[in-house]
Amino acid sequence: MCKRDSLVGEQGNYAQAEKYFEQGLTIARQIANIEWESLLLLNLGVSLQKQTKFIQAEKYLKQGLDLVIQIGIPQMVSNALYELGNLYLNQLLLQIAEEHFNKMLNVTPEGNQDLIALAQYGIARIAAIQGKLSEAQTLGETSLATLKAMGNRNAIDVRNWLDSAVKSKY
């Protein structure tokens, strides 16, 4: 069910994805599968965020973060921190967002360059909002280069952001 849910979300039908995630969450809790529960909580939080249901999204993302910390897989913790950072950034709660992206840098193992690049992208977006365009561009380009070299699909988002938010200001 999780793969179909993610696909629905990627296609932009977040309300439908929300329903699938809730169904999956019920099942994961019934069978006491903490890994699935954590993933579904995080996906549910992201889908709610895309619908600008920020209060609900925060609740689910925090629950997901708590579970992935309990599970103890640093990459999952980093992903949860990234999504919470995005949530706060979307609400222009820049200090809280930056704290989450910085925590991400602290918990991400060195070999996970994609997660480090995503944290840099988050910090770059904050810098741009704060008018620190040189810092934003440097961090954004570093993030883009890493993600592009890895073939990471987020490279497109970073490229689009750089083109629209940073380079247009120069």
Short mmCIF file of N, CA and C in Angstrom, two decimals:
data_model
loop_
_atom_site.label_atom_id
_atom_site.label_comp_id
_atom_site.label_asym_id
_atom_site.label_seq_id
_atom_site.Cartn_x
_atom_site.Cartn_y
_atom_site.Cartn_z
N MET A 1 0.82 -1.19 0.00
CA MET A 1 0.00 0.00 0.00
C MET A 1 0.87 1.26 0.00
N CYS A 2 1.99 1.23 0.64
CA CYS A 2 2.82 2.43 0.78
C CYS A 2 3.31 2.95 -0.57
N LYS A 3 3.70 2.05 -1.47
CA LYS A 3 4.20 2.47 -2.78
C LYS A 3 3.11 3.17 -3.58
N ARG A 4 1.90 2.62 -3.57
CA ARG A 4 0.78 3.23 -4.27
C ARG A 4 0.48 4.60 -3.67
N ASP A 5 0.53 4.69 -2.34
CA ASP A 5 0.25 5.95 -1.65
C ASP A 5 1.25 7.01 -2.07
N SER A 6 2.51 6.66 -2.11
CA SER A 6 3.54 7.62 -2.50
C SER A 6 3.35 8.07 -3.93
N LEU A 7 2.98 7.14 -4.81
CA LEU A 7 2.75 7.48 -6.21
C LEU A 7 1.58 8.46 -6.34
N VAL A 8 0.51 8.20 -5.61
CA VAL A 8 -0.64 9.10 -5.65
C VAL A 8 -0.21 10.49 -5.20
N GLY A 9 0.58 10.55 -4.12
CA GLY A 9 1.06 11.84 -3.62
C GLY A 9 1.95 12.54 -4.62
N GLU A 10 2.83 11.80 -5.28
CA GLU A 10 3.72 12.40 -6.27
C GLU A 10 2.95 12.95 -7.46
N GLN A 11 1.81 12.38 -7.75
CA GLN A 11 1.01 12.85 -8.86
C GLN A 11 0.14 14.05 -8.47
N GLY A 12 0.20 14.46 -7.21
CA GLY A 12 -0.49 15.66 -6.78
C GLY A 12 -1.85 15.46 -6.16
N ASN A 13 -2.31 14.23 -6.03
CA ASN A 13 -3.61 13.98 -5.41
C ASN A 13 -3.39 13.72 -3.92
N TYR A 14 -3.09 14.78 -3.20
CA TYR A 14 -2.71 14.65 -1.80
C TYR A 14 -3.87 14.26 -0.90
N ALA A 15 -5.08 14.67 -1.24
CA ALA A 15 -6.24 14.28 -0.44
C ALA A 15 -6.45 12.77 -0.51
N GLN A 16 -6.29 12.20 -1.71
CA GLN A 16 -6.42 10.75 -1.86
C GLN A 16 -5.27 10.03 -1.15
N ALA A 17 -4.08 10.57 -1.28
CA ALA A 17 -2.93 9.98 -0.60
C ALA A 17 -3.15 9.99 0.91
N GLU A 18 -3.70 11.09 1.41
CA GLU A 18 -3.98 11.20 2.85
C GLU A 18 -4.86 10.03 3.31
N LYS A 19 -5.88 9.73 2.54
CA LYS A 19 -6.79 8.63 2.91
C LYS A 19 -6.05 7.29 2.92
N TYR A 20 -5.22 7.06 1.91
CA TYR A 20 -4.46 5.81 1.87
C TYR A 20 -3.48 5.72 3.03
N PHE A 21 -2.81 6.83 3.33
CA PHE A 21 -1.86 6.83 4.45
C PHE A 21 -2.57 6.56 5.77
N GLU A 22 -3.75 7.13 5.94
CA GLU A 22 -4.51 6.89 7.18
C GLU A 22 -4.91 5.43 7.29
N GLN A 23 -5.33 4.82 6.18
CA GLN A 23 -5.68 3.40 6.19
C GLN A 23 -4.46 2.56 6.54
N GLY A 24 -3.35 2.88 5.91
CA GLY A 24 -2.12 2.15 6.18
C GLY A 24 -1.67 2.31 7.62
N LEU A 25 -1.83 3.51 8.15
CA LEU A 25 -1.44 3.79 9.53
C LEU A 25 -2.26 2.95 10.50
N THR A 26 -3.54 2.82 10.23
CA THR A 26 -4.40 1.99 11.07
C THR A 26 -3.90 0.55 11.08
N ILE A 27 -3.57 0.04 9.91
CA ILE A 27 -3.09 -1.34 9.80
C ILE A 27 -1.74 -1.49 10.49
N ALA A 28 -0.83 -0.55 10.26
CA ALA A 28 0.50 -0.63 10.88
C ALA A 28 0.39 -0.64 12.40
N ARG A 29 -0.54 0.15 12.92
CA ARG A 29 -0.72 0.18 14.38
C ARG A 29 -1.34 -1.13 14.88
N GLN A 30 -2.26 -1.70 14.11
CA GLN A 30 -2.90 -2.95 14.50
C GLN A 30 -1.89 -4.10 14.58
N ILE A 31 -0.94 -4.09 13.65
CA ILE A 31 0.05 -5.18 13.64
C ILE A 31 1.32 -4.79 14.39
N ALA A 32 1.30 -3.61 14.98
CA ALA A 32 2.42 -3.11 15.80
C ALA A 32 3.74 -3.08 15.03
N ASN A 33 3.69 -2.57 13.79
CA ASN A 33 4.90 -2.44 12.99
C ASN A 33 5.36 -0.99 13.05
N ILE A 34 6.32 -0.73 13.91
CA ILE A 34 6.77 0.63 14.19
C ILE A 34 7.44 1.28 12.98
N GLU A 35 8.15 0.49 12.17
CA GLU A 35 8.80 1.04 10.99
C GLU A 35 7.77 1.57 9.99
N TRP A 36 6.76 0.74 9.70
CA TRP A 36 5.71 1.17 8.78
C TRP A 36 4.93 2.34 9.36
N GLU A 37 4.67 2.28 10.66
CA GLU A 37 3.94 3.37 11.30
C GLU A 37 4.70 4.69 11.14
N SER A 38 6.01 4.64 11.37
CA SER A 38 6.80 5.87 11.26
C SER A 38 6.78 6.42 9.83
N LEU A 39 6.95 5.54 8.84
CA LEU A 39 6.92 5.97 7.44
C LEU A 39 5.57 6.54 7.04
N LEU A 40 4.52 5.91 7.49
CA LEU A 40 3.18 6.38 7.16
C LEU A 40 2.87 7.71 7.84
N LEU A 41 3.32 7.87 9.08
CA LEU A 41 3.14 9.15 9.77
C LEU A 41 3.85 10.27 9.01
N LEU A 42 5.08 10.00 8.57
CA LEU A 42 5.84 11.01 7.83
C LEU A 42 5.18 11.32 6.49
N ASN A 43 4.77 10.29 5.78
CA ASN A 43 4.10 10.51 4.49
C ASN A 43 2.77 11.25 4.67
N LEU A 44 2.06 10.92 5.72
CA LEU A 44 0.80 11.60 6.01
C LEU A 44 1.07 13.07 6.32
N GLY A 45 2.12 13.33 7.09
CA GLY A 45 2.49 14.72 7.39
C GLY A 45 2.84 15.51 6.15
N VAL A 46 3.59 14.90 5.25
CA VAL A 46 3.96 15.58 4.00
C VAL A 46 2.72 15.86 3.16
N SER A 47 1.83 14.88 3.06
CA SER A 47 0.64 15.06 2.25
C SER A 47 -0.27 16.15 2.85
N LEU A 48 -0.35 16.22 4.16
CA LEU A 48 -1.13 17.28 4.80
C LEU A 48 -0.47 18.64 4.58
N GLN A 49 0.85 18.68 4.63
CA GLN A 49 1.57 19.92 4.37
C GLN A 49 1.29 20.44 2.96
N LYS A 50 1.26 19.53 2.00
CA LYS A 50 0.99 19.92 0.61
C LYS A 50 -0.41 20.50 0.47
N GLN A 51 -1.30 20.13 1.40
CA GLN A 51 -2.66 20.65 1.39
C GLN A 51 -2.78 21.89 2.31
N THR A 52 -1.66 22.38 2.79
CA THR A 52 -1.55 23.51 3.73
C THR A 52 -2.33 23.28 5.04
N LYS A 53 -2.41 22.04 5.45
CA LYS A 53 -2.99 21.69 6.75
C LYS A 53 -1.82 21.57 7.74
N PHE A 54 -1.24 22.71 8.06
CA PHE A 54 0.03 22.74 8.78
C PHE A 54 -0.04 22.19 10.20
N ILE A 55 -1.11 22.46 10.92
CA ILE A 55 -1.20 21.99 12.31
C ILE A 55 -1.25 20.47 12.35
N GLN A 56 -2.09 19.88 11.50
CA GLN A 56 -2.16 18.42 11.43
C GLN A 56 -0.84 17.84 10.93
N ALA A 57 -0.26 18.47 9.93
CA ALA A 57 1.00 17.99 9.37
C ALA A 57 2.08 17.95 10.45
N GLU A 58 2.17 19.02 11.22
CA GLU A 58 3.18 19.08 12.28
C GLU A 58 2.99 17.94 13.29
N LYS A 59 1.75 17.69 13.65
CA LYS A 59 1.46 16.61 14.61
C LYS A 59 1.98 15.27 14.10
N TYR A 60 1.66 14.95 12.85
CA TYR A 60 2.09 13.67 12.29
C TYR A 60 3.60 13.60 12.07
N LEU A 61 4.18 14.70 11.61
CA LEU A 61 5.63 14.71 11.38
C LEU A 61 6.39 14.55 12.69
N LYS A 62 5.92 15.21 13.74
CA LYS A 62 6.58 15.06 15.05
C LYS A 62 6.45 13.63 15.58
N GLN A 63 5.26 13.04 15.41
CA GLN A 63 5.09 11.65 15.84
C GLN A 63 6.02 10.73 15.05
N GLY A 64 6.10 10.98 13.75
CA GLY A 64 7.00 10.18 12.91
C GLY A 64 8.45 10.35 13.34
N LEU A 65 8.86 11.58 13.63
CA LEU A 65 10.22 11.84 14.09
C LEU A 65 10.50 11.09 15.39
N ASP A 66 9.56 11.14 16.33
CA ASP A 66 9.75 10.43 17.59
C ASP A 66 9.96 8.94 17.37
N LEU A 67 9.19 8.37 16.46
CA LEU A 67 9.33 6.93 16.19
C LEU A 67 10.65 6.60 15.50
N VAL A 68 11.07 7.42 14.54
CA VAL A 68 12.32 7.09 13.85
C VAL A 68 13.52 7.28 14.78
N ILE A 69 13.41 8.20 15.72
CA ILE A 69 14.47 8.32 16.73
C ILE A 69 14.51 7.04 17.56
N GLN A 70 13.34 6.54 17.92
CA GLN A 70 13.24 5.29 18.69
C GLN A 70 13.82 4.12 17.89
N ILE A 71 13.55 4.09 16.60
CA ILE A 71 14.06 3.02 15.74
C ILE A 71 15.58 3.11 15.64
N GLY A 72 16.09 4.34 15.55
CA GLY A 72 17.53 4.56 15.59
C GLY A 72 18.25 4.50 14.26
N ILE A 73 17.57 4.78 13.17
CA ILE A 73 18.23 4.81 11.87
C ILE A 73 18.46 6.27 11.48
N PRO A 74 19.72 6.72 11.49
CA PRO A 74 20.01 8.15 11.28
C PRO A 74 19.44 8.72 9.98
N GLN A 75 19.41 7.93 8.91
CA GLN A 75 18.88 8.43 7.64
C GLN A 75 17.38 8.73 7.76
N MET A 76 16.67 7.91 8.48
CA MET A 76 15.24 8.15 8.68
C MET A 76 15.03 9.39 9.55
N VAL A 77 15.87 9.55 10.55
CA VAL A 77 15.79 10.74 11.40
C VAL A 77 16.05 11.99 10.54
N SER A 78 17.05 11.92 9.68
CA SER A 78 17.38 13.04 8.79
C SER A 78 16.21 13.39 7.88
N ASN A 79 15.57 12.38 7.31
CA ASN A 79 14.41 12.62 6.44
C ASN A 79 13.28 13.29 7.21
N ALA A 80 13.03 12.83 8.43
CA ALA A 80 11.96 13.42 9.24
C ALA A 80 12.30 14.87 9.58
N LEU A 81 13.55 15.14 9.92
CA LEU A 81 13.97 16.51 10.21
C LEU A 81 13.83 17.40 8.98
N TYR A 82 14.13 16.85 7.82
CA TYR A 82 13.99 17.61 6.57
C TYR A 82 12.54 18.01 6.35
N GLU A 83 11.64 17.08 6.52
CA GLU A 83 10.22 17.37 6.30
C GLU A 83 9.70 18.38 7.32
N LEU A 84 10.14 18.27 8.57
CA LEU A 84 9.73 19.27 9.57
C LEU A 84 10.34 20.63 9.23
N GLY A 85 11.59 20.64 8.79
CA GLY A 85 12.21 21.90 8.37
C GLY A 85 11.43 22.55 7.24
N ASN A 86 11.01 21.75 6.27
CA ASN A 86 10.19 22.27 5.17
C ASN A 86 8.86 22.81 5.66
N LEU A 87 8.25 22.10 6.60
CA LEU A 87 6.98 22.55 7.15
C LEU A 87 7.13 23.94 7.77
N TYR A 88 8.16 24.11 8.59
CA TYR A 88 8.37 25.40 9.24
C TYR A 88 8.79 26.48 8.24
N LEU A 89 9.57 26.10 7.26
CA LEU A 89 9.97 27.05 6.22
C LEU A 89 8.75 27.54 5.43
N ASN A 90 7.85 26.63 5.12
CA ASN A 90 6.64 27.00 4.39
C ASN A 90 5.75 27.96 5.18
N GLN A 91 5.92 27.96 6.50
CA GLN A 91 5.16 28.88 7.34
C GLN A 91 5.98 30.11 7.72
N LEU A 92 7.18 30.21 7.13
CA LEU A 92 8.13 31.30 7.40
C LEU A 92 8.56 31.36 8.87
N LEU A 93 8.59 30.21 9.51
CA LEU A 93 9.15 30.10 10.86
C LEU A 93 10.62 29.74 10.69
N LEU A 94 11.39 30.76 10.27
CA LEU A 94 12.74 30.53 9.77
C LEU A 94 13.70 29.98 10.83
N GLN A 95 13.63 30.48 12.04
CA GLN A 95 14.55 30.01 13.08
C GLN A 95 14.32 28.53 13.39
N ILE A 96 13.06 28.16 13.52
CA ILE A 96 12.74 26.75 13.81
C ILE A 96 13.13 25.87 12.62
N ALA A 97 12.86 26.35 11.41
CA ALA A 97 13.24 25.59 10.21
C ALA A 97 14.75 25.38 10.18
N GLU A 98 15.49 26.46 10.41
CA GLU A 98 16.95 26.37 10.37
C GLU A 98 17.47 25.40 11.43
N GLU A 99 16.86 25.41 12.61
CA GLU A 99 17.26 24.46 13.66
C GLU A 99 17.10 23.02 13.18
N HIS A 100 16.02 22.74 12.47
CA HIS A 100 15.79 21.38 11.99
C HIS A 100 16.80 20.99 10.89
N PHE A 101 17.08 21.93 9.99
CA PHE A 101 18.07 21.62 8.94
C PHE A 101 19.47 21.45 9.54
N ASN A 102 19.80 22.24 10.55
CA ASN A 102 21.10 22.08 11.21
C ASN A 102 21.18 20.78 11.99
N LYS A 103 20.10 20.39 12.65
CA LYS A 103 20.07 19.10 13.34
C LYS A 103 20.29 17.98 12.33
N MET A 104 19.70 18.17 11.17
CA MET A 104 19.86 17.19 10.10
C MET A 104 21.33 17.01 9.74
N LEU A 105 22.05 18.12 9.63
CA LEU A 105 23.49 18.05 9.34
C LEU A 105 24.24 17.31 10.43
N ASN A 106 23.78 17.46 11.67
CA ASN A 106 24.47 16.83 12.80
C ASN A 106 24.22 15.33 12.91
N VAL A 107 23.05 14.86 12.46
CA VAL A 107 22.73 13.43 12.62
C VAL A 107 22.97 12.61 11.37
N THR A 108 23.13 13.27 10.23
CA THR A 108 23.31 12.53 8.97
C THR A 108 24.72 11.94 8.91
N PRO A 109 24.82 10.64 8.70
CA PRO A 109 26.15 10.03 8.53
C PRO A 109 26.87 10.62 7.32
N GLU A 110 28.18 10.69 7.39
CA GLU A 110 28.99 11.33 6.35
C GLU A 110 28.73 10.81 4.95
N GLY A 111 28.50 9.54 4.80
CA GLY A 111 28.32 8.96 3.47
C GLY A 111 27.02 9.31 2.79
N ASN A 112 26.11 9.92 3.50
CA ASN A 112 24.79 10.24 2.93
C ASN A 112 24.78 11.65 2.38
N GLN A 113 25.48 11.82 1.27
CA GLN A 113 25.64 13.14 0.67
C GLN A 113 24.32 13.74 0.20
N ASP A 114 23.37 12.90 -0.19
CA ASP A 114 22.08 13.42 -0.63
C ASP A 114 21.34 14.13 0.50
N LEU A 115 21.38 13.55 1.70
CA LEU A 115 20.71 14.16 2.84
C LEU A 115 21.42 15.44 3.28
N ILE A 116 22.74 15.43 3.21
CA ILE A 116 23.50 16.65 3.53
C ILE A 116 23.15 17.74 2.52
N ALA A 117 23.04 17.37 1.26
CA ALA A 117 22.68 18.34 0.22
C ALA A 117 21.28 18.89 0.44
N LEU A 118 20.36 18.06 0.89
CA LEU A 118 19.00 18.54 1.15
C LEU A 118 18.98 19.51 2.34
N ALA A 119 19.78 19.23 3.35
CA ALA A 119 19.88 20.16 4.48
C ALA A 119 20.45 21.49 4.00
N GLN A 120 21.46 21.44 3.14
CA GLN A 120 22.03 22.67 2.58
C GLN A 120 21.00 23.44 1.76
N TYR A 121 20.18 22.73 1.03
CA TYR A 121 19.12 23.34 0.24
C TYR A 121 18.12 24.06 1.16
N GLY A 122 17.78 23.42 2.26
CA GLY A 122 16.89 24.05 3.22
C GLY A 122 17.48 25.32 3.78
N ILE A 123 18.74 25.27 4.17
CA ILE A 123 19.42 26.44 4.72
C ILE A 123 19.58 27.52 3.66
N ALA A 124 19.81 27.11 2.42
CA ALA A 124 19.92 28.07 1.31
C ALA A 124 18.62 28.85 1.13
N ARG A 125 17.49 28.15 1.21
CA ARG A 125 16.20 28.82 1.05
C ARG A 125 15.96 29.83 2.18
N ILE A 126 16.38 29.48 3.37
CA ILE A 126 16.26 30.40 4.50
C ILE A 126 17.12 31.63 4.25
N ALA A 127 18.36 31.41 3.82
CA ALA A 127 19.28 32.52 3.55
C ALA A 127 18.69 33.45 2.49
N ALA A 128 18.07 32.90 1.47
CA ALA A 128 17.48 33.72 0.41
C ALA A 128 16.36 34.60 0.96
N ILE A 129 15.52 34.02 1.79
CA ILE A 129 14.43 34.79 2.40
C ILE A 129 14.98 35.91 3.26
N GLN A 130 16.10 35.65 3.92
CA GLN A 130 16.72 36.65 4.79
C GLN A 130 17.56 37.66 4.01
N GLY A 131 17.59 37.53 2.68
CA GLY A 131 18.33 38.47 1.85
C GLY A 131 19.82 38.18 1.74
N LYS A 132 20.25 37.04 2.21
CA LYS A 132 21.66 36.63 2.12
C LYS A 132 21.85 35.85 0.82
N LEU A 133 21.78 36.58 -0.28
CA LEU A 133 21.72 35.93 -1.58
C LEU A 133 23.00 35.21 -1.97
N SER A 134 24.14 35.75 -1.59
CA SER A 134 25.40 35.09 -1.93
C SER A 134 25.49 33.74 -1.23
N GLU A 135 25.16 33.73 0.06
CA GLU A 135 25.17 32.48 0.82
C GLU A 135 24.14 31.50 0.26
N ALA A 136 22.97 32.02 -0.08
CA ALA A 136 21.91 31.18 -0.64
C ALA A 136 22.36 30.54 -1.95
N GLN A 137 22.97 31.34 -2.81
CA GLN A 137 23.41 30.80 -4.09
C GLN A 137 24.51 29.77 -3.92
N THR A 138 25.47 30.04 -3.04
CA THR A 138 26.57 29.09 -2.81
C THR A 138 26.03 27.76 -2.28
N LEU A 139 25.19 27.82 -1.26
CA LEU A 139 24.63 26.59 -0.70
C LEU A 139 23.74 25.87 -1.71
N GLY A 140 22.95 26.64 -2.45
CA GLY A 140 22.07 26.04 -3.45
C GLY A 140 22.85 25.34 -4.55
N GLU A 141 23.90 25.98 -5.02
CA GLU A 141 24.72 25.37 -6.09
C GLU A 141 25.46 24.14 -5.60
N THR A 142 25.94 24.18 -4.34
CA THR A 142 26.60 23.01 -3.76
C THR A 142 25.62 21.86 -3.65
N SER A 143 24.43 22.16 -3.18
CA SER A 143 23.39 21.15 -3.07
C SER A 143 23.04 20.58 -4.44
N LEU A 144 22.84 21.46 -5.40
CA LEU A 144 22.49 21.02 -6.75
C LEU A 144 23.57 20.11 -7.34
N ALA A 145 24.81 20.49 -7.20
CA ALA A 145 25.90 19.69 -7.77
C ALA A 145 25.91 18.28 -7.18
N THR A 146 25.73 18.19 -5.88
CA THR A 146 25.72 16.88 -5.22
C THR A 146 24.53 16.05 -5.68
N LEU A 147 23.35 16.64 -5.64
CA LEU A 147 22.14 15.90 -6.01
C LEU A 147 22.17 15.49 -7.48
N LYS A 148 22.65 16.38 -8.34
CA LYS A 148 22.74 16.08 -9.77
C LYS A 148 23.71 14.93 -10.03
N ALA A 149 24.86 14.97 -9.37
CA ALA A 149 25.86 13.92 -9.54
C ALA A 149 25.34 12.56 -9.10
N MET A 150 24.43 12.58 -8.13
CA MET A 150 23.86 11.33 -7.61
C MET A 150 22.63 10.89 -8.39
N GLY A 151 22.16 11.73 -9.31
CA GLY A 151 20.95 11.42 -10.04
C GLY A 151 19.70 11.52 -9.17
N ASN A 152 19.78 12.32 -8.13
CA ASN A 152 18.67 12.48 -7.19
C ASN A 152 17.59 13.35 -7.80
N ARG A 153 16.35 12.92 -7.71
CA ARG A 153 15.23 13.64 -8.32
C ARG A 153 15.01 15.03 -7.73
N ASN A 154 15.51 15.28 -6.53
CA ASN A 154 15.37 16.61 -5.92
C ASN A 154 16.24 17.66 -6.61
N ALA A 155 17.17 17.23 -7.44
CA ALA A 155 18.02 18.18 -8.16
C ALA A 155 17.17 19.12 -9.01
N ILE A 156 16.09 18.63 -9.56
CA ILE A 156 15.21 19.46 -10.39
C ILE A 156 14.61 20.59 -9.56
N ASP A 157 14.15 20.26 -8.35
CA ASP A 157 13.58 21.30 -7.47
C ASP A 157 14.62 22.35 -7.12
N VAL A 158 15.83 21.90 -6.81
CA VAL A 158 16.90 22.84 -6.44
C VAL A 158 17.24 23.72 -7.65
N ARG A 159 17.34 23.13 -8.84
CA ARG A 159 17.63 23.90 -10.06
C ARG A 159 16.54 24.94 -10.29
N ASN A 160 15.29 24.54 -10.20
CA ASN A 160 14.18 25.48 -10.40
C ASN A 160 14.21 26.59 -9.37
N TRP A 161 14.49 26.24 -8.12
CA TRP A 161 14.57 27.24 -7.06
C TRP A 161 15.72 28.22 -7.34
N LEU A 162 16.88 27.70 -7.69
CA LEU A 162 18.03 28.58 -7.99
C LEU A 162 17.69 29.53 -9.13
N ASP A 163 17.07 29.00 -10.17
CA ASP A 163 16.73 29.82 -11.33
C ASP A 163 15.72 30.92 -10.99
N SER A 164 14.77 30.60 -10.15
CA SER A 164 13.72 31.57 -9.87
C SER A 164 14.01 32.47 -8.67
N ALA A 165 14.51 31.91 -7.61
CA ALA A 165 14.63 32.67 -6.36
C ALA A 165 15.96 33.40 -6.20
N VAL A 166 17.03 32.83 -6.68
CA VAL A 166 18.33 33.40 -6.40
C VAL A 166 18.89 34.15 -7.62
N LYS A 167 19.01 33.45 -8.72
CA LYS A 167 19.66 34.04 -9.88
C LYS A 167 18.88 35.22 -10.46
N SER A 168 17.57 35.22 -10.29
CA SER A 168 16.77 36.33 -10.80
C SER A 168 17.00 37.61 -10.00
N LYS A 169 17.56 37.49 -8.80
CA LYS A 169 17.80 38.66 -7.94
C LYS A 169 19.10 39.37 -8.32
N TYR A 170 19.96 38.70 -9.08
CA TYR A 170 21.25 39.30 -9.43
C TYR A 170 21.15 40.11 -10.71
#
